[in-house]
Amino acid sequence: MAGAKNSALKLMAATVLAPGRHTLRNVPRIADVTLMAELLDRMGATVSRRSDDPDVLTIDVPDLMDPEAPYDLVEKMRASIVVLGPLLARFGEARVSVPGGDDFGNRPIDMHLRGLEDLGATFTTSHGVIEGRAERLLGARVLLEYPSVGATENLLLAAVTAKGTTVIDNAAREPEIADLAAFLTTMGAEVSGGGGSTITVEGVERLHPGEHTVVPDRIEAATYLAAVGMAGGSIAVEGARVDHMEMLLDRLSAMGLRVDDGGDRLWATAPGPTERLVSVDVSTLPYPGVATDYKPLLVALLSVADGVGILTENVFAGRFRYIPELVRMGADIRVEGHHAVVRGVEALSGAPVRAPDIRAGAALVVAGLAAEGETVVADAHHVARGYQDLVGNLARLGADVALGSAVGET
Ligand code: UD1
């Protein structure tokens, strides 16, 4: 498995906290990492892939930086907002463009700002830019009204050099947050509870460069499991962390995918050629619940399963934009509020479709594997934002899939 996009981007942002050379291993070769590298570069850092091992990123962070995340980058990649906390912590100021909505719908950052205010930062917004200031951040107890991943990360990144103790309550518990806490620890931070719902940070005076291996991408692993569920056969997903995917694996097993924990790999076997997956109901929730990022894959699987499955989205209200695309492929799906009612059909039929975002794009590719005839996924650049060689990997598994042309039956 490649390293997790949603961890690598935050680890890269964390390097801003300490001058010197940081080393990150297992960094996925994806477009979003390139964008984060560009953001760090514009702020004055030097980011390079090691020539003898392109999965290793070295980041040289200078003493002085331009503490600004401009609109052209924030607009392309919303995760840029996570530089706010580290810039405030290190330079006492930060300018970050206000992110707009995206294909998930409206995505506010009020919890990021309120939490940072609890640590002593002040914000003004004009001309689409948030300007933050903080003479010296002060440790405090912050109670998040919802376990937001991004808000937890921004607070953690701000708190590590704040004066005194910070306690983040109702923190997000995603494995990528534990990964960030582990990296910060290699930088000299004193963090306990990362990955749990209460994170305690003892602020330290200064940090030094860190070194870390990015946690495997659980969403990428799920994509290959879904591909096997759709197309049949079996797969070993090397390096997948079964312990990070328990709820999802429970749902996939209930659908009839056989999943075995092989220690450092995950085995999955689809039902035989004459059997179908069976429908189940699934609700997305913050970790350890079933991640919202898995949902398009689950909808694709349910669209060919036997029976009716109801998917309930509890994280991003508007995250259903790919459903009309699956319907174009013959899926029988009705959306009611934040529920999708999926009535499984015998087979999908290939069609031209459009990828609205990273995970939905991957789900359409996966759906194309099982569809009769050719499926062409337009706007495939979304997929490259989050997947290192999805097409190559699927092709190696025997799928008839190519970049720039067509995706057909296996
Ligand atoms: C991260 C992931 C994304 C994943 C999501 C939930 C990255 C780059 N992205 O996004 O892939 O789907 O976690 O697991 O890591 N909210 C507010 N106010 C805020 C912050 C969030 O209302 O200040 C709301 C959001 O609109 C959403 C919910 O909280 O409804 C969850 O958002 P959050 O956990 O913050 O997701 P992200 O960090 O944006």
XYZ file of C-alpha atoms and ligand atoms in Angstrom:
449
model
C 0.000 0.000 0.000
C 1.113 3.515 -0.696
C 1.194 5.895 2.244
C -2.090 7.572 3.130
C -2.771 10.803 1.263
C -4.711 12.152 4.219
C -1.727 11.621 6.483
C 1.127 12.591 4.135
C -0.353 16.032 3.437
C -0.602 16.842 7.158
C 2.881 15.500 7.907
C 4.232 17.764 5.184
C 2.434 20.746 6.746
C 3.849 19.796 10.154
C 7.432 20.258 8.911
C 6.824 24.028 8.933
C 7.127 23.806 12.729
C 10.896 23.215 12.745
C 13.741 24.483 10.549
C 16.117 21.885 9.110
C 15.800 18.716 7.024
C 12.806 16.419 7.608
C 12.478 12.958 6.073
C 9.165 11.315 5.222
C 9.026 7.771 3.860
C 6.260 5.953 1.987
C 4.943 9.261 0.617
C 2.468 8.514 -2.188
C 3.322 9.816 -5.657
C 0.039 11.621 -6.212
C -1.002 15.065 -7.429
C -2.086 16.337 -3.994
C 1.396 15.701 -2.581
C 2.814 17.704 -5.486
C 0.410 20.545 -4.629
C 1.404 20.491 -0.951
C 5.064 20.506 -2.052
C 4.312 23.556 -4.184
C 2.680 25.294 -1.227
C 5.699 24.597 0.992
C 7.978 25.722 -1.825
C 6.101 29.035 -2.166
C 6.498 29.544 1.576
C 10.259 29.055 1.202
C 10.889 25.346 1.887
C 12.627 22.964 -0.519
C 10.865 19.657 -1.124
C 12.507 16.855 -3.070
C 12.056 13.146 -3.743
C 15.149 11.055 -3.123
C 16.553 9.981 -6.484
C 17.414 6.472 -5.257
C 14.022 6.049 -3.559
C 11.182 8.218 -4.888
C 8.906 7.232 -1.996
C 11.131 9.249 0.334
C 10.537 12.971 0.572
C 13.039 15.331 2.124
C 11.818 18.739 3.169
C 14.283 21.501 4.008
C 12.564 24.136 6.088
C 14.316 27.518 6.333
C 14.511 29.920 9.306
C 12.317 32.460 7.591
C 9.184 31.674 5.615
C 6.389 33.522 3.901
C 3.424 32.467 6.081
C 0.832 32.449 3.343
C -1.364 29.869 1.585
C -2.634 31.599 -1.588
C -6.025 31.072 -3.190
C -4.798 29.275 -6.304
C -3.490 26.424 -4.135
C -6.168 26.383 -1.411
C -8.805 26.271 -4.113
C -7.162 23.238 -5.733
C -6.543 21.444 -2.462
C -8.602 22.155 0.598
C -6.165 20.345 2.886
C -3.894 23.426 2.487
C -5.840 24.920 5.397
C -3.836 22.686 7.732
C -0.823 25.035 7.471
C -2.764 27.554 9.557
C -1.916 25.966 12.927
C 1.817 25.409 12.312
C 2.314 28.870 10.766
C 0.676 30.559 13.764
C 2.743 28.448 16.131
C 6.054 29.177 14.471
C 5.691 32.726 13.114
C 2.799 34.175 15.125
C 1.022 35.021 11.891
C -0.629 33.265 8.957
C -2.587 34.220 5.883
C -4.731 31.500 4.356
C -7.334 31.953 1.639
C -10.849 30.999 2.682
C -11.557 27.625 1.080
C -14.731 27.579 -0.990
C -17.202 24.719 -1.176
C -16.277 21.618 -3.119
C -17.815 18.454 -4.432
C -18.591 17.311 -0.890
C -20.787 20.419 -0.501
C -20.252 23.252 1.932
C -17.152 22.694 4.078
C -16.836 25.282 6.833
C -13.706 25.782 8.969
C -15.400 27.443 11.932
C -14.198 24.735 14.346
C -10.574 25.202 13.245
C -10.800 28.935 13.939
C -12.696 28.684 17.235
C -10.246 26.098 18.538
C -7.244 28.221 17.588
C -8.929 31.205 19.253
C -9.133 29.132 22.433
C -5.320 28.925 22.209
C -5.097 32.723 21.934
C -5.095 33.354 18.173
C -7.169 36.144 16.637
C -8.543 36.182 13.104
C -9.770 38.761 10.641
C -11.102 37.979 7.200
C -11.056 40.338 4.254
C -10.866 39.968 0.482
C -11.241 36.208 0.847
C -8.170 35.839 3.056
C -8.116 34.805 6.716
C -5.357 36.561 8.597
C -4.403 34.989 11.907
C -2.217 36.419 14.641
C -0.899 35.116 17.942
C 1.870 36.712 20.033
C 2.372 33.373 21.771
C -0.152 30.570 21.728
C -1.226 29.437 25.184
C -2.270 25.901 26.091
C -5.974 25.486 26.852
C -8.746 22.902 26.957
C -10.566 22.801 23.635
C -13.833 20.923 23.335
C -14.710 20.229 19.711
C -18.444 20.134 19.042
C -17.786 17.427 16.411
C -14.682 15.241 15.948
C -13.474 17.101 12.850
C -10.325 15.613 11.339
C -8.981 18.911 10.009
C -9.779 20.908 13.152
C -8.119 18.284 15.362
C -5.008 18.407 13.162
C -4.799 22.196 13.064
C -5.154 22.345 16.858
C -2.600 19.629 17.467
C -0.141 21.379 15.151
C -0.700 24.693 16.917
C -0.515 23.256 20.432
C 2.856 21.495 20.242
C 4.825 24.688 20.902
C 2.123 26.586 22.829
C 2.991 27.609 26.375
C 1.517 25.064 28.785
C -0.848 22.145 28.398
C -3.518 21.748 25.721
C -6.261 19.166 25.996
C -8.318 18.496 22.853
C -11.570 16.823 23.813
C -13.865 15.054 21.349
C -10.857 14.870 19.026
C -11.135 12.958 15.756
C -9.721 9.434 16.162
C -8.703 8.635 12.571
C -5.449 6.626 12.195
C -3.995 9.558 10.258
C -4.181 11.662 13.427
C -2.260 9.055 15.415
C 0.254 9.148 12.547
C 0.602 12.925 12.826
C 1.063 12.669 16.591
C 3.776 10.041 16.039
C 5.637 12.282 13.582
C 5.384 15.275 15.924
C 6.848 13.090 18.668
C 9.914 12.405 16.478
C 10.226 16.209 16.225
C 10.412 16.488 20.015
C 6.748 17.227 20.727
C 5.077 15.841 23.836
C 1.748 14.431 22.689
C -0.278 11.706 24.339
C -3.581 10.183 23.299
C -3.234 10.769 19.519
C -5.793 8.496 17.877
C -8.043 8.666 20.951
C -10.795 11.144 21.714
C -8.740 13.110 24.266
C -5.347 14.354 23.104
C -3.037 16.006 25.613
C -0.151 18.168 24.471
C 2.557 19.563 26.743
C 3.918 22.534 24.820
C 7.679 22.533 24.261
C 9.899 25.550 23.560
C 11.085 24.355 20.163
C 11.020 21.353 17.848
C 13.670 19.789 15.636
C 13.356 18.073 12.233
C 11.585 14.723 12.236
C 11.587 11.434 10.386
C 8.609 9.183 9.805
C 7.035 6.501 7.599
C 3.518 7.377 6.438
C 0.773 4.984 7.562
C -0.675 2.796 4.732
C -3.679 4.236 2.921
C -6.811 2.469 4.185
C -8.973 4.084 1.491
C -6.672 2.853 -1.249
C -6.766 -0.643 0.282
C -10.569 -0.472 0.297
C -10.551 0.477 -3.373
C -8.798 -2.774 -4.316
C -11.159 -4.785 -2.112
C -14.084 -3.148 -3.891
C -12.490 -3.920 -7.267
C -12.373 -7.618 -6.359
C -15.919 -7.474 -4.990
C -17.087 -6.034 -8.315
C -14.985 -8.008 -10.755
C -14.627 -11.321 -8.893
C -11.501 -13.284 -8.023
C -9.219 -12.773 -5.078
C -6.500 -10.373 -4.019
C -3.741 -9.933 -1.444
C -3.386 -6.296 -0.431
C 0.196 -5.983 0.819
C 0.765 -3.790 3.844
C -2.934 -3.040 4.468
C -3.662 -2.321 8.132
C -6.607 -4.548 9.009
C -6.873 -2.862 12.414
C -7.611 0.468 10.666
C -10.458 -0.954 8.601
C -12.446 -3.095 11.018
C -15.926 -1.641 10.532
C -15.553 -1.610 6.764
C -14.336 -5.215 6.732
C -17.298 -6.177 8.878
C -19.697 -4.684 6.291
C -17.843 -6.239 3.345
C -17.896 -9.649 5.054
C -21.625 -9.260 5.646
C -21.968 -8.655 1.893
C -20.232 -11.956 1.178
C -16.660 -10.871 0.467
C -14.342 -13.247 2.318
C -11.667 -11.270 4.088
C -8.700 -12.876 5.892
C -6.085 -11.128 7.957
C -2.710 -12.354 6.723
C -0.648 -10.333 9.183
C 1.125 -7.852 6.936
C -1.394 -8.382 4.126
C -5.095 -8.661 3.670
C -6.639 -11.441 1.588
C -10.028 -10.941 -0.010
C -12.042 -13.346 -2.129
C -15.240 -12.530 -3.983
C -18.161 -14.982 -4.089
C -17.976 -17.552 -6.896
C -19.004 -16.656 -10.461
C -22.584 -17.846 -9.983
C -23.097 -16.093 -6.629
C -23.792 -12.417 -5.995
C -22.837 -10.117 -3.157
C -25.757 -9.509 -0.818
C -27.046 -6.071 0.119
C -26.486 -4.578 3.565
C -27.233 -1.222 5.194
C -24.268 1.019 6.006
C -23.927 4.346 7.829
C -20.865 6.556 7.556
C -19.510 7.939 10.812
C -16.290 9.427 12.152
C -13.600 6.794 12.895
C -13.854 4.030 14.015
C -17.109 4.089 12.043
C -17.238 3.395 8.307
C -15.437 6.352 6.678
C -17.364 8.604 4.330
C -14.488 8.158 1.863
C -15.414 4.478 1.460
C -18.984 5.294 0.578
C -18.803 5.647 -3.228
C -17.079 2.252 -3.316
C -19.823 0.740 -1.174
C -22.543 2.259 -3.347
C -20.850 0.737 -6.403
C -20.774 -2.685 -4.709
C -24.387 -2.426 -3.552
C -25.479 -1.441 -7.042
C -24.801 -5.030 -8.201
C -25.597 -6.851 -4.933
C -28.658 -8.995 -4.349
C -31.350 -6.998 -2.533
C -31.782 -3.441 -1.312
C -29.175 -1.610 0.777
C -29.552 1.772 2.436
C -26.483 3.954 2.774
C -26.721 6.783 5.261
C -24.240 9.655 5.020
C -23.624 11.258 8.413
C -20.408 13.173 7.693
C -20.788 15.258 4.506
C -24.411 16.025 3.708
C -23.877 16.683 0.001
C -21.661 13.768 -0.844
C -23.861 12.028 -3.430
C -22.820 13.716 -6.651
C -21.521 10.549 -8.270
C -24.840 8.739 -7.969
C -26.326 10.086 -11.219
C -23.174 8.768 -12.921
C -23.773 5.259 -11.549
C -27.407 5.550 -12.614
C -26.136 6.280 -16.133
C -24.463 2.883 -15.882
C -27.770 1.206 -15.074
C -27.665 1.340 -11.255
C -31.015 1.653 -9.461
C -30.405 4.248 -6.739
C -32.759 6.735 -5.135
C -31.412 9.523 -2.928
C -33.631 10.736 -0.102
C -32.020 13.381 2.095
C -28.830 11.851 3.413
C -29.839 8.301 2.492
C -29.160 6.439 -0.728
C -31.464 3.505 -1.360
C -29.620 1.098 -3.644
C -31.560 -1.715 -5.306
C -29.022 -4.136 -6.737
C -29.200 -4.937 -10.442
C -27.841 -8.062 -12.156
C -25.227 -6.099 -14.091
C -24.167 -2.533 -14.840
C -23.721 -1.397 -18.401
C -20.681 0.588 -19.455
C -21.234 4.268 -20.267
C -19.351 7.538 -20.447
C -19.333 9.060 -16.938
C -17.638 11.940 -15.134
C -15.552 11.726 -11.925
C -16.727 14.406 -9.473
C -13.976 13.848 -6.868
C -11.157 11.485 -5.938
C -13.001 8.615 -4.271
C -16.102 8.849 -6.436
C -13.823 8.754 -9.484
C -12.171 5.584 -8.198
C -15.594 4.063 -7.526
C -16.649 4.745 -11.124
C -13.495 3.038 -12.384
C -14.240 0.077 -10.118
C -17.866 0.005 -11.312
C -16.576 0.003 -14.889
C -14.721 -3.232 -14.167
C -17.971 -5.091 -13.681
C -20.017 -3.264 -16.295
C -20.834 -4.862 -19.616
C -19.017 -3.024 -22.392
C -16.877 0.054 -22.195
C -16.901 2.706 -19.486
C -15.057 5.962 -20.057
C -14.420 8.024 -16.907
C -13.905 11.695 -17.786
C -12.187 14.113 -15.385
C -9.907 11.249 -14.351
C -7.391 13.814 -13.068
C -9.399 13.738 -9.814
C -8.357 10.116 -9.390
C -4.671 11.009 -9.837
C -5.034 13.443 -6.917
C -5.310 10.544 -4.528
C -4.135 7.314 -6.179
C -0.664 6.261 -7.132
C -1.150 4.303 -10.344
C -4.687 2.959 -9.807
C -4.922 2.082 -13.484
C -1.568 0.262 -13.530
C -2.408 -1.705 -10.409
C -5.823 -2.747 -11.720
C -4.290 -3.717 -15.042
C -1.735 -5.878 -13.215
C -4.677 -7.593 -11.497
C -6.039 -8.494 -14.906
C -8.470 -5.643 -15.495
C -8.895 -4.246 -18.983
C -8.291 -0.640 -18.045
C -6.150 2.115 -19.494
C -5.465 5.781 -18.921
C -6.662 8.050 -21.659
C -8.792 5.370 -23.277
C -11.277 2.908 -21.890
C -12.233 0.750 -18.952
C -13.969 -2.474 -19.900
C -14.844 -5.864 -18.558
C -12.235 -7.974 -16.870
C -10.907 14.839 6.148
C -10.435 14.081 4.929
C -11.619 13.623 4.078
C -12.577 12.811 4.936
C -12.971 13.602 6.178
C -13.850 12.817 7.146
C -8.291 15.057 4.401
C -7.472 15.840 3.445
N -9.589 14.935 4.111
O -11.576 16.021 5.694
O -11.119 12.818 3.005
O -13.733 12.523 4.177
O -11.791 13.998 6.901
O -13.230 11.636 7.512
O -7.786 14.517 5.361
N -16.996 20.701 9.806
C -17.548 21.889 10.253
N -16.723 22.871 10.692
C -15.359 22.740 10.696
C -14.797 21.531 10.233
C -15.643 20.526 9.787
O -18.765 22.037 10.277
O -14.656 23.678 11.111
C -17.871 19.606 9.345
C -17.705 19.302 7.848
O -18.477 20.165 7.060
C -18.161 17.866 7.782
C -17.683 17.284 9.116
O -17.476 18.400 9.974
O -19.563 17.796 7.745
C -16.409 16.471 9.006
O -15.361 17.238 8.483
P -13.842 16.976 8.854
O -13.729 15.792 9.746
O -13.247 18.258 9.308
O -13.208 16.587 7.437
P -11.916 17.187 6.731
O -10.805 17.319 7.710
O -12.304 18.375 5.942
